């Protein structure tokens, strides 16, 4: 059972998913289908690159060590599911729904999640480069022990989102709206743009010092001597 995030004084903690998968049937199909309906199915070690599962529903499913290069999953729904060790570049999850989902040890690049809805999602371990979450809605999401390189939260709405023991590099928060976002647990925090949108987030005093040059640039301050 996943533990509940602790949070801090004045910050509402994110609710973590508690996924309990039933007995799963190995996937025996030839490939993903648009608007497919997958219930209690295990996808293990499959090459799903370039396949079209747009609009599909994955309920009580497990995707383990699958290749997702260029896989089209726009408008897909992942409910009460676990994705472990998935890898790929350019996976299209635009406007998808992830609810009560655990994503563990993923190796992804250029994943498209713009306009998506993430609710009670745990992203644990792994590395995700150039994650596109523009205009997405994140509620009760925890990034734990992972590396996020240039994540784009532009125009997104984040509520009860936590960063725990993870590295966040060159994040973009332009036009984002943050409520109860806890950045204190990030072991590395770099913000490329949108530092003016951090109202509603909490950072540590050490992080404040690290962000001082970015804050000064935002305010037009010159620091000399």
XYZ file of N, CA and C in Angstrom:
675
model
N 0.848 -1.194 0.000
C 0.000 0.000 0.000
C 0.875 1.232 0.000
N 0.594 2.160 -0.884
C 1.384 3.382 -0.941
C 1.059 4.245 0.264
N 2.110 4.883 0.811
C 1.888 5.731 1.969
C 1.365 7.084 1.542
N 0.719 7.724 2.457
C 0.234 9.077 2.201
C 1.385 10.052 2.372
N 1.481 11.014 1.463
C 2.535 12.008 1.561
C 2.346 12.844 2.815
N 3.464 13.297 3.386
C 3.396 13.960 4.680
C 2.968 15.410 4.591
N 3.465 16.126 3.575
C 3.161 17.542 3.475
C 3.829 18.316 4.582
N 3.463 19.557 4.761
C 4.057 20.390 5.795
C 3.031 21.380 6.293
N 3.443 22.161 7.293
C 2.531 23.126 7.875
C 2.033 24.085 6.803
N 0.717 24.204 6.701
C 0.138 25.124 5.743
C 0.077 24.611 4.326
N 0.566 23.393 4.083
C 0.547 22.815 2.745
C -0.257 21.514 2.794
N -1.263 21.421 1.966
C -2.067 20.204 1.925
C -1.297 19.109 1.199
N -1.251 17.942 1.814
C -0.497 16.829 1.251
C -1.237 16.194 0.086
N -0.475 15.700 -0.870
C -1.062 14.984 -2.001
C -1.547 13.612 -1.550
N -2.649 13.202 -2.087
C -3.166 11.850 -1.843
C -2.560 10.913 -2.877
N -1.871 9.910 -2.413
C -1.208 8.987 -3.332
C -2.160 7.880 -3.772
N -1.901 7.322 -4.956
C -2.748 6.209 -5.405
C -2.487 4.964 -4.569
N -3.491 4.164 -4.407
C -3.363 2.871 -3.734
C -3.904 1.820 -4.693
N -3.037 1.410 -5.600
C -3.454 0.502 -6.670
C -3.323 -0.942 -6.198
N -4.397 -1.685 -6.297
C -4.404 -3.117 -5.969
C -4.897 -3.866 -7.202
N -3.964 -4.400 -7.946
C -4.337 -5.063 -9.194
C -4.932 -6.443 -8.923
N -5.956 -6.813 -9.659
C -6.510 -8.177 -9.565
C -5.603 -9.147 -10.328
N -5.991 -10.394 -10.405
C -5.282 -11.344 -11.259
C -5.382 -10.869 -12.704
N -4.250 -10.844 -13.384
C -4.205 -10.281 -14.733
C -4.072 -11.368 -15.784
N -4.673 -11.102 -16.942
C -4.544 -11.981 -18.096
C -3.482 -11.417 -19.031
N -2.532 -12.254 -19.481
C -1.528 -11.756 -20.436
C -2.197 -11.283 -21.716
N -1.691 -10.166 -22.251
C -2.262 -9.637 -23.482
C -1.915 -10.560 -24.646
N -2.941 -10.953 -25.383
C -2.726 -11.875 -26.487
C -3.095 -11.304 -27.837
N -3.346 -9.998 -27.898
C -3.753 -9.397 -29.156
C -2.574 -9.105 -30.071
N -2.892 -8.671 -31.273
C -1.856 -8.370 -32.259
C -1.297 -6.970 -32.076
N -2.031 -6.102 -31.417
C -1.580 -4.732 -31.212
C -2.696 -3.907 -30.615
N -2.357 -2.685 -30.218
C -3.360 -1.800 -29.651
C -4.378 -1.393 -30.701
N -5.578 -1.117 -30.240
C -6.638 -0.692 -31.139
C -7.200 0.647 -30.679
N -7.522 1.549 -31.608
C -8.187 2.788 -31.216
C -9.494 2.479 -30.483
N -9.729 3.187 -29.386
C -10.936 2.995 -28.574
C -11.026 1.586 -28.006
N -9.889 0.908 -27.891
C -9.886 -0.430 -27.308
C -10.258 -0.394 -25.834
N -10.725 -1.520 -25.316
C -11.151 -1.627 -23.923
C -10.357 -2.765 -23.286
N -9.439 -2.419 -22.377
C -8.554 -3.409 -21.775
C -8.808 -3.432 -20.267
N -9.250 -4.561 -19.777
C -9.635 -4.705 -18.371
C -8.852 -5.863 -17.764
N -8.060 -5.561 -16.697
C -7.269 -6.578 -15.992
C -6.358 -7.343 -16.946
N -5.621 -6.574 -17.759
C -4.720 -7.159 -18.758
C -3.290 -6.760 -18.425
N -2.358 -7.707 -18.631
C -0.937 -7.423 -18.434
C -0.239 -7.351 -19.784
N 0.396 -6.202 -20.039
C 1.228 -6.016 -21.227
C 2.679 -6.098 -20.744
N 3.372 -7.152 -21.090
C 4.737 -7.340 -20.570
C 5.731 -7.534 -21.706
N 6.761 -6.675 -21.704
C 7.846 -6.812 -22.657
C 7.434 -6.672 -24.103
N 6.394 -5.902 -24.389
C 5.879 -5.795 -25.748
C 6.426 -4.552 -26.450
N 6.610 -4.656 -27.740
C 6.991 -3.519 -28.564
C 5.710 -2.904 -29.122
N 5.280 -1.809 -28.495
C 4.059 -1.121 -28.904
C 4.374 0.155 -29.680
N 5.603 0.250 -30.148
C 6.038 1.458 -30.858
C 5.200 1.696 -32.102
N 4.764 2.948 -32.265
C 4.033 3.342 -33.460
C 2.605 2.856 -33.534
N 2.136 2.165 -32.513
C 0.768 1.645 -32.569
C -0.236 2.718 -32.162
N -1.494 2.496 -32.520
C -2.549 3.484 -32.299
C -3.559 2.955 -31.293
N -3.461 3.496 -30.074
C -4.435 3.159 -29.041
C -5.210 4.385 -28.600
N -5.389 5.324 -29.503
C -6.099 6.563 -29.167
C -7.496 6.252 -28.645
N -7.850 6.893 -27.532
C -9.181 6.710 -26.970
C -9.383 5.413 -26.232
N -8.329 4.610 -26.087
C -8.474 3.313 -25.415
C -8.634 3.498 -23.909
N -9.223 2.494 -23.271
C -9.388 2.504 -21.809
C -8.598 1.341 -21.229
N -7.727 1.659 -20.263
C -6.945 0.649 -19.558
C -7.388 0.667 -18.097
N -8.078 -0.381 -17.672
C -8.611 -0.455 -16.314
C -7.975 -1.635 -15.596
N -7.363 -1.388 -14.430
C -6.703 -2.463 -13.667
C -5.677 -3.192 -14.534
N -4.852 -2.439 -15.226
C -3.868 -3.024 -16.143
C -2.451 -2.786 -15.648
N -1.526 -3.595 -16.165
C -0.106 -3.420 -15.907
C 0.639 -3.408 -17.226
N 1.431 -2.355 -17.446
C 2.323 -2.283 -18.593
C 3.744 -2.347 -18.046
N 4.465 -3.410 -18.397
C 5.781 -3.656 -17.826
C 6.814 -3.828 -18.929
N 7.868 -2.999 -18.871
C 8.990 -3.095 -19.819
C 8.511 -3.057 -21.271
N 7.590 -2.188 -21.571
C 7.072 -2.059 -22.940
C 7.704 -0.854 -23.640
N 7.887 -0.972 -24.958
C 8.396 0.126 -25.775
C 7.227 0.953 -26.283
N 7.317 2.274 -26.085
C 6.215 3.168 -26.449
C 6.679 4.285 -27.385
N 7.674 4.022 -28.205
C 8.171 5.041 -29.132
C 7.083 5.419 -30.139
N 6.661 6.687 -30.102
C 5.673 7.161 -31.060
C 4.303 6.525 -30.918
N 4.052 5.857 -29.810
C 2.743 5.220 -29.599
C 1.677 6.294 -29.423
N 0.564 6.137 -30.123
C -0.512 7.131 -30.083
C -1.563 6.697 -29.068
N -1.626 7.460 -27.976
C -2.567 7.164 -26.889
C -3.360 8.419 -26.521
N -3.554 9.263 -27.502
C -4.320 10.491 -27.273
C -5.731 10.148 -26.795
N -6.186 10.875 -25.779
C -7.520 10.681 -25.176
C -7.668 9.315 -24.494
N -6.583 8.584 -24.317
C -6.674 7.298 -23.614
C -6.954 7.531 -22.134
N -7.470 6.493 -21.469
C -7.741 6.563 -20.031
C -7.026 5.412 -19.337
N -6.175 5.765 -18.381
C -5.503 4.776 -17.546
C -6.064 4.901 -16.139
N -6.742 3.870 -15.683
C -7.432 3.900 -14.401
C -6.955 2.731 -13.548
N -6.545 3.021 -12.312
C -6.110 1.966 -11.381
C -5.098 1.041 -12.052
N -4.066 1.619 -12.629
C -3.106 0.843 -13.408
C -1.675 1.188 -13.003
N -0.746 0.283 -13.352
C 0.664 0.438 -13.017
C 1.488 0.307 -14.297
N 2.353 1.293 -14.535
C 3.270 1.257 -15.672
C 4.684 1.209 -15.118
N 5.406 0.145 -15.417
C 6.732 -0.068 -14.839
C 7.762 -0.278 -15.946
N 8.827 0.518 -15.903
C 9.919 0.323 -16.839
C 9.564 0.581 -18.289
N 8.523 1.360 -18.545
C 8.193 1.673 -19.942
C 9.227 2.652 -20.486
N 9.426 2.622 -21.792
C 10.447 3.463 -22.401
C 9.953 3.902 -23.772
N 10.439 5.056 -24.206
C 10.044 5.503 -25.539
C 10.250 6.986 -25.729
N 10.261 7.385 -26.984
C 10.393 8.782 -27.376
C 9.152 9.179 -28.166
N 8.591 10.334 -27.822
C 7.462 10.857 -28.590
C 6.147 10.150 -28.341
N 5.975 9.566 -27.173
C 4.690 8.945 -26.837
C 3.614 10.023 -26.736
N 2.497 9.814 -27.422
C 1.438 10.823 -27.490
C 0.311 10.462 -26.535
N 0.288 11.161 -25.400
C -0.773 10.988 -24.409
C -1.552 12.288 -24.230
N -1.592 13.088 -25.263
C -2.290 14.369 -25.180
C -3.754 14.166 -24.810
N -4.215 14.965 -23.854
C -5.613 14.958 -23.402
C -6.030 13.593 -22.860
N -5.059 12.827 -22.394
C -5.368 11.544 -21.757
C -5.778 11.778 -20.305
N -6.330 10.739 -19.689
C -6.689 10.774 -18.275
C -5.910 9.687 -17.552
N -5.184 10.063 -16.491
C -4.498 9.114 -15.637
C -5.045 9.302 -14.230
N -5.727 8.297 -13.737
C -6.326 8.390 -12.404
C -5.976 7.135 -11.608
N -5.418 7.333 -10.434
C -4.941 6.224 -9.602
C -3.959 5.370 -10.403
N -2.842 5.995 -10.751
C -1.833 5.379 -11.611
C -0.461 5.511 -10.956
N 0.350 4.452 -11.065
C 1.742 4.487 -10.655
C 2.609 4.304 -11.896
N 3.542 5.239 -12.097
C 4.491 5.179 -13.203
C 5.874 5.052 -12.586
N 6.485 3.871 -12.727
C 7.740 3.590 -12.034
C 8.863 3.308 -13.019
N 10.019 3.913 -12.738
C 11.262 3.645 -13.481
C 11.085 3.788 -14.991
N 10.381 4.812 -15.399
C 10.177 5.070 -16.833
C 11.393 5.763 -17.429
N 11.652 5.509 -18.694
C 12.687 6.208 -19.454
C 12.010 6.765 -20.694
N 11.593 8.019 -20.604
C 10.774 8.614 -21.654
C 11.365 9.940 -22.115
N 11.111 10.279 -23.369
C 11.559 11.546 -23.907
C 10.506 12.148 -24.821
N 10.252 13.445 -24.642
C 9.292 14.120 -25.504
C 7.873 13.607 -25.367
N 7.518 13.130 -24.184
C 6.165 12.626 -23.965
C 5.157 13.773 -23.986
N 4.098 13.602 -24.764
C 3.070 14.629 -24.916
C 1.898 14.337 -23.973
N 1.788 15.162 -22.935
C 0.666 15.049 -22.001
C -0.081 16.381 -21.909
N 0.011 17.189 -22.946
C -0.658 18.481 -22.873
C -2.179 18.293 -22.858
N -2.818 19.090 -22.027
C -4.270 18.989 -21.894
C -4.736 17.757 -21.153
N -3.807 16.999 -20.569
C -4.171 15.760 -19.884
C -4.680 16.051 -18.468
N -5.317 15.050 -17.880
C -5.788 15.130 -16.499
C -5.085 14.036 -15.704
N -4.332 14.448 -14.682
C -3.642 13.505 -13.811
C -4.181 13.670 -12.404
N -4.723 12.607 -11.855
C -5.290 12.657 -10.507
C -4.861 11.411 -9.734
N -4.279 11.637 -8.579
C -3.698 10.561 -7.757
C -2.740 9.726 -8.605
N -1.647 10.373 -8.972
C -0.616 9.740 -9.798
C 0.720 9.825 -9.064
N 1.443 8.719 -9.025
C 2.780 8.666 -8.452
C 3.772 8.356 -9.565
N 4.708 9.277 -9.788
C 5.795 9.059 -10.751
C 7.043 8.781 -9.920
N 7.504 7.529 -9.942
C 8.584 7.114 -9.037
C 9.782 6.592 -9.829
N 10.937 7.219 -9.607
C 12.159 6.782 -10.252
C 12.167 7.093 -11.742
N 13.264 6.722 -12.398
C 13.366 6.898 -13.839
C 13.718 8.309 -14.240
N 13.677 8.556 -15.535
C 14.030 9.853 -16.097
C 13.093 10.181 -17.248
N 12.581 11.409 -17.244
C 11.686 11.868 -18.298
C 12.224 13.186 -18.833
N 12.577 13.201 -20.101
C 13.099 14.404 -20.746
C 11.992 15.099 -21.541
N 11.953 16.439 -21.440
C 11.050 17.259 -22.265
C 9.589 16.807 -22.140
N 9.138 16.661 -20.913
C 7.751 16.279 -20.645
C 6.839 17.468 -20.898
N 5.872 17.298 -21.784
C 4.957 18.380 -22.152
C 3.651 18.235 -21.383
N 3.494 19.066 -20.358
C 2.269 19.084 -19.552
C 1.541 20.425 -19.704
N 1.708 21.071 -20.832
C 1.060 22.358 -21.035
C -0.463 22.196 -20.974
N -1.095 23.120 -20.263
C -2.567 23.140 -20.127
C -3.126 21.892 -19.442
N -2.268 21.106 -18.820
C -2.742 19.904 -18.124
C -3.285 20.271 -16.742
N -4.030 19.344 -16.152
C -4.537 19.504 -14.789
C -3.961 18.396 -13.929
N -3.199 18.788 -12.908
C -2.576 17.828 -12.010
C -3.141 18.020 -10.611
N -3.718 16.991 -10.077
C -4.234 17.043 -8.713
C -3.796 15.780 -7.974
N -3.181 15.957 -6.822
C -2.672 14.832 -6.037
C -1.673 14.018 -6.856
N -0.608 14.695 -7.279
C 0.448 14.067 -8.071
C 1.759 14.180 -7.298
N 2.513 13.081 -7.243
C 3.798 13.057 -6.551
C 4.879 12.603 -7.527
N 5.925 13.425 -7.651
C 7.121 13.047 -8.397
C 8.177 12.666 -7.364
N 8.574 11.407 -7.367
C 9.455 10.918 -6.312
C 10.667 10.194 -6.897
N 11.852 10.656 -6.523
C 13.074 9.970 -6.906
C 13.323 9.900 -8.392
N 12.752 10.833 -9.151
C 12.902 10.811 -10.604
C 13.684 12.032 -11.066
N 14.054 12.028 -12.337
C 14.742 13.158 -12.945
C 13.846 13.715 -14.044
N 13.520 14.994 -13.945
C 12.696 15.674 -14.944
C 13.554 16.732 -15.613
N 13.800 16.565 -16.898
C 14.640 17.500 -17.643
C 13.752 18.356 -18.541
N 13.759 19.636 -18.282
C 12.973 20.612 -19.033
C 11.486 20.253 -19.106
N 10.862 19.967 -17.969
C 9.413 19.743 -17.992
C 8.678 21.052 -18.268
N 7.627 20.977 -19.042
C 6.869 22.169 -19.438
C 5.492 22.131 -18.785
N 5.304 22.986 -17.776
C 4.023 23.103 -17.082
C 3.270 24.354 -17.535
N 3.600 24.874 -18.696
C 3.007 26.115 -19.166
C 1.483 26.064 -19.192
N 0.848 26.994 -18.491
C -0.612 27.067 -18.485
C -1.294 25.951 -17.734
N -0.514 25.096 -17.057
C -1.107 23.966 -16.330
C -1.649 24.421 -14.971
N -2.527 23.598 -14.419
C -3.046 23.835 -13.076
C -2.566 22.711 -12.177
N -1.809 23.065 -11.150
C -1.246 22.080 -10.239
C -1.842 22.284 -8.855
N -2.433 21.251 -8.308
C -3.019 21.314 -6.974
C -2.588 20.082 -6.182
N -2.034 20.324 -5.025
C -1.495 19.252 -4.180
C -0.527 18.377 -4.995
N 0.553 18.993 -5.417
C 1.608 18.316 -6.177
C 2.890 18.391 -5.362
N 3.577 17.259 -5.250
C 4.798 17.203 -4.450
C 5.965 16.695 -5.286
N 7.145 17.248 -4.994
C 8.390 16.807 -5.606
C 9.275 16.289 -4.481
N 9.541 14.993 -4.476
C 10.240 14.349 -3.365
C 11.503 13.662 -3.880
N 12.653 14.088 -3.368
C 13.934 13.442 -3.721
C 14.126 13.343 -5.233
N 13.713 14.345 -5.961
C 13.846 14.305 -7.417
C 14.593 15.541 -7.907
N 15.105 15.436 -9.130
C 15.791 16.553 -9.764
C 14.874 17.172 -10.798
N 14.697 18.469 -10.709
C 13.859 19.215 -11.651
C 14.763 20.233 -12.346
N 14.985 20.047 -13.631
C 15.948 20.867 -14.346
C 15.263 21.706 -15.424
N 15.468 23.019 -15.346
C 14.979 23.961 -16.367
C 13.480 23.827 -16.600
N 12.713 23.838 -15.521
C 11.259 23.733 -15.628
C 10.656 25.040 -16.126
N 9.539 24.917 -16.841
C 8.817 26.078 -17.363
C 7.439 26.119 -16.701
N 7.206 27.170 -15.909
C 5.923 27.342 -15.234
C 5.155 28.540 -15.805
N 5.458 28.940 -17.009
C 4.813 30.102 -17.612
C 3.281 29.958 -17.583
N 2.614 30.946 -17.027
C 1.140 31.001 -16.981
C 0.518 29.849 -16.216
N 1.313 29.112 -15.430
C 0.760 28.019 -14.624
C 0.081 28.562 -13.373
N -0.819 27.762 -12.804
C -1.495 28.105 -11.552
C -1.166 27.026 -10.526
N -0.571 27.419 -9.412
C -0.108 26.463 -8.409
C -0.878 26.642 -7.107
N -1.339 25.533 -6.549
C -2.008 25.525 -5.247
C -1.474 24.353 -4.438
N -0.926 24.636 -3.271
C -0.369 23.579 -2.413
C 0.632 22.713 -3.174
N 1.577 23.362 -3.820
C 2.649 22.661 -4.532
C 3.898 22.703 -3.651
N 4.410 21.545 -3.291
C 5.536 21.437 -2.366
C 6.800 21.068 -3.138
N 7.686 22.045 -3.287
C 8.937 21.843 -4.011
C 10.115 21.592 -3.079
N 9.874 21.600 -1.783
C 10.976 21.531 -0.824
C 11.778 20.239 -0.923
N 11.147 19.161 -1.348
C 11.836 17.878 -1.390
C 12.679 17.663 -2.631
N 12.664 18.618 -3.561
C 13.470 18.467 -4.777
C 14.943 18.640 -4.424
N 15.762 17.663 -4.780
C 17.188 17.756 -4.478
C 17.891 18.694 -5.446
N 17.245 18.961 -6.564
C 17.747 19.928 -7.541
C 16.538 20.639 -8.124
N 16.569 21.970 -8.107
C 15.429 22.739 -8.591
C 15.923 23.864 -9.491
N 15.636 23.727 -10.776
C 15.988 24.762 -11.734
C 14.756 25.209 -12.495
N 14.539 26.510 -12.549
C 13.363 27.056 -13.223
C 13.837 27.972 -14.343
N 13.513 27.600 -15.558
C 13.945 28.375 -16.715
C 13.064 29.590 -16.943
N 11.770 29.448 -16.689
C 10.845 30.563 -16.880
C 9.588 30.323 -16.057
N 8.874 31.399 -15.790
C 7.645 31.305 -15.013
C 7.860 31.363 -13.519
N 9.012 31.886 -13.079
C 9.246 31.983 -11.640
C 8.217 32.892 -10.975
N 7.631 33.798 -11.762
C 6.611 34.701 -11.236
C 5.303 33.977 -10.943
N 5.189 32.706 -11.365
C 3.952 31.949 -11.153
C 4.059 31.015 -9.949
N 5.095 31.161 -9.129
C 5.304 30.245 -8.011
C 4.442 30.553 -6.794
N 3.620 31.594 -6.875
C 2.682 31.838 -5.793
C 1.796 30.604 -5.643
N 1.673 30.114 -4.419
C 0.921 28.883 -4.195
C 1.828 27.685 -4.026
N 3.153 27.902 -4.168
C 4.129 26.842 -3.943
C 4.924 27.154 -2.685
N 5.572 26.138 -2.137
C 6.453 26.330 -0.993
C 7.815 25.771 -1.342
N 8.875 26.542 -1.033
C 10.245 26.116 -1.268
C 11.019 26.258 0.038
N 12.205 25.672 0.070
C 13.052 25.765 1.255
C 13.897 27.033 1.180
N 14.507 27.394 2.307
C 15.368 28.571 2.322
C 16.584 28.373 1.428
N 17.104 27.145 1.364
C 18.239 26.863 0.484
C 17.843 27.018 -0.983
N 16.657 26.569 -1.331
C 16.176 26.723 -2.710
C 15.974 28.190 -3.055
N 15.545 28.973 -2.079
C 15.371 30.408 -2.313
C 16.697 31.049 -2.704
N 17.762 30.649 -2.036
C 19.083 31.183 -2.378
C 19.494 30.749 -3.781
N 19.202 29.496 -4.123
C 19.555 29.004 -5.461
C 18.785 29.744 -6.549
N 17.536 30.115 -6.236
C 16.696 30.777 -7.231
C 16.873 32.289 -7.243
N 17.701 32.800 -6.342
C 17.859 34.255 -6.232
C 18.226 34.926 -7.553
N 19.154 34.374 -8.341
C 19.467 35.044 -9.620
C 18.267 35.113 -10.561
N 17.456 34.045 -10.590
C 16.283 34.031 -11.458
C 15.254 35.045 -10.963
N 15.075 35.105 -9.645
C 14.136 36.068 -9.075
C 14.600 37.505 -9.329
N 15.885 37.724 -9.193
C 16.414 39.065 -9.438
C 16.204 39.481 -10.891
N 16.436 38.534 -11.807
C 16.231 38.841 -13.228
C 14.770 39.142 -13.511
N 13.858 38.400 -12.852
C 12.433 38.627 -13.048
C 12.025 40.017 -12.597
N 12.638 40.469 -11.506
C 12.304 41.781 -10.926
C 13.109 42.905 -11.561
N 14.035 42.556 -12.441
C 14.848 43.582 -13.069
C 15.914 44.145 -12.149
N 16.285 43.363 -11.121
C 17.288 43.825 -10.167
C 18.693 43.548 -10.690
N 19.574 44.491 -10.468
C 20.995 44.298 -10.751
C 21.698 44.022 -9.438
N 22.434 42.939 -9.397
C 23.163 42.580 -8.179
C 24.640 42.792 -8.454
N 25.235 43.709 -7.685
C 26.637 44.029 -7.881
C 27.357 44.006 -6.531
N 28.623 43.635 -6.577
C 29.431 43.658 -5.373
C 29.196 42.477 -4.470
